[in-house]
XYZ file of C-alpha atoms in Angstrom:
68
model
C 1.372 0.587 -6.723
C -2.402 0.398 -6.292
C -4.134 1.141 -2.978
C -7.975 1.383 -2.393
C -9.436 4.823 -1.177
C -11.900 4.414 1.755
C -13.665 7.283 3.523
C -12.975 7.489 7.130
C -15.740 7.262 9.442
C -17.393 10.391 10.892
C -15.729 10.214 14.574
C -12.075 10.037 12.886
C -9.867 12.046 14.896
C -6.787 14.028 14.089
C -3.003 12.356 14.382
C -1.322 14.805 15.457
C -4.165 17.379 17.611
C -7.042 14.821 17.792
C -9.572 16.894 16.806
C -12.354 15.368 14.618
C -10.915 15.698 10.940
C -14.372 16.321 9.190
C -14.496 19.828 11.160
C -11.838 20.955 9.699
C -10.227 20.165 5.963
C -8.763 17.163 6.508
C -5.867 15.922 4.751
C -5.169 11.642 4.549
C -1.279 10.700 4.704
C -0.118 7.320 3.716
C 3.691 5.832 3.469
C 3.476 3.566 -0.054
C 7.420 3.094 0.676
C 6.140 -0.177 3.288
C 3.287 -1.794 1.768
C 1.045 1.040 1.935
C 0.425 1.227 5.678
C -3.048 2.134 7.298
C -3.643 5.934 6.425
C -2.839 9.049 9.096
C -5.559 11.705 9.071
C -4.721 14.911 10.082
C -7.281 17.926 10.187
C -5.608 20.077 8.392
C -2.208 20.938 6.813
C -0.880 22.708 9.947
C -1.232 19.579 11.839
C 0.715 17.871 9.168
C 3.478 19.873 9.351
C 3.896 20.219 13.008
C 3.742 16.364 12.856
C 6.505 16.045 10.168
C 8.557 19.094 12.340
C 8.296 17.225 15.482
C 8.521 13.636 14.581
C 12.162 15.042 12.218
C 10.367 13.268 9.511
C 12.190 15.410 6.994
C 15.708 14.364 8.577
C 17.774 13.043 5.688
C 15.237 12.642 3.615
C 15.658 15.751 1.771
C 15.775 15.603 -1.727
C 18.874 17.265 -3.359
C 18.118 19.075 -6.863
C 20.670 19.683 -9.569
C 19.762 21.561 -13.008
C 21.821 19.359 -14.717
């Protein structure tokens, strides 16, 4: 699945802490399960993760790994 990478503009804030991503190292999220949605910036991988822990993005989604 193709998608076109675009850099944000300069005032791009954060999605979870809406701080200005380019202060920061910021990271660019995007769901390619639903057509590729518009991207989520976040600032840094902290953000990220306290976005995924308090949105339960990881509920049931986990993947379940066998050897076999």
């Amino acid at each position: 699945m193709a998608t076109t990478i675009e850099t944000p503009a300069n005032d791009t804030v954060c999605a979870y802490c809406e701080s200005p991503i380019f202060a920061h190292d910021p990271i660019c999220v995007r769901d390619c399960t639903d057509d590729c949605g518009a991207p989520a910036y976040f600032c840094n991988y902290a953000c990220l993760s306290s976005y995924i822990d308090d949105e339960d993005l990881t509920e049931g989604d986990a993947c379940e790994w066998s050897p076999e």
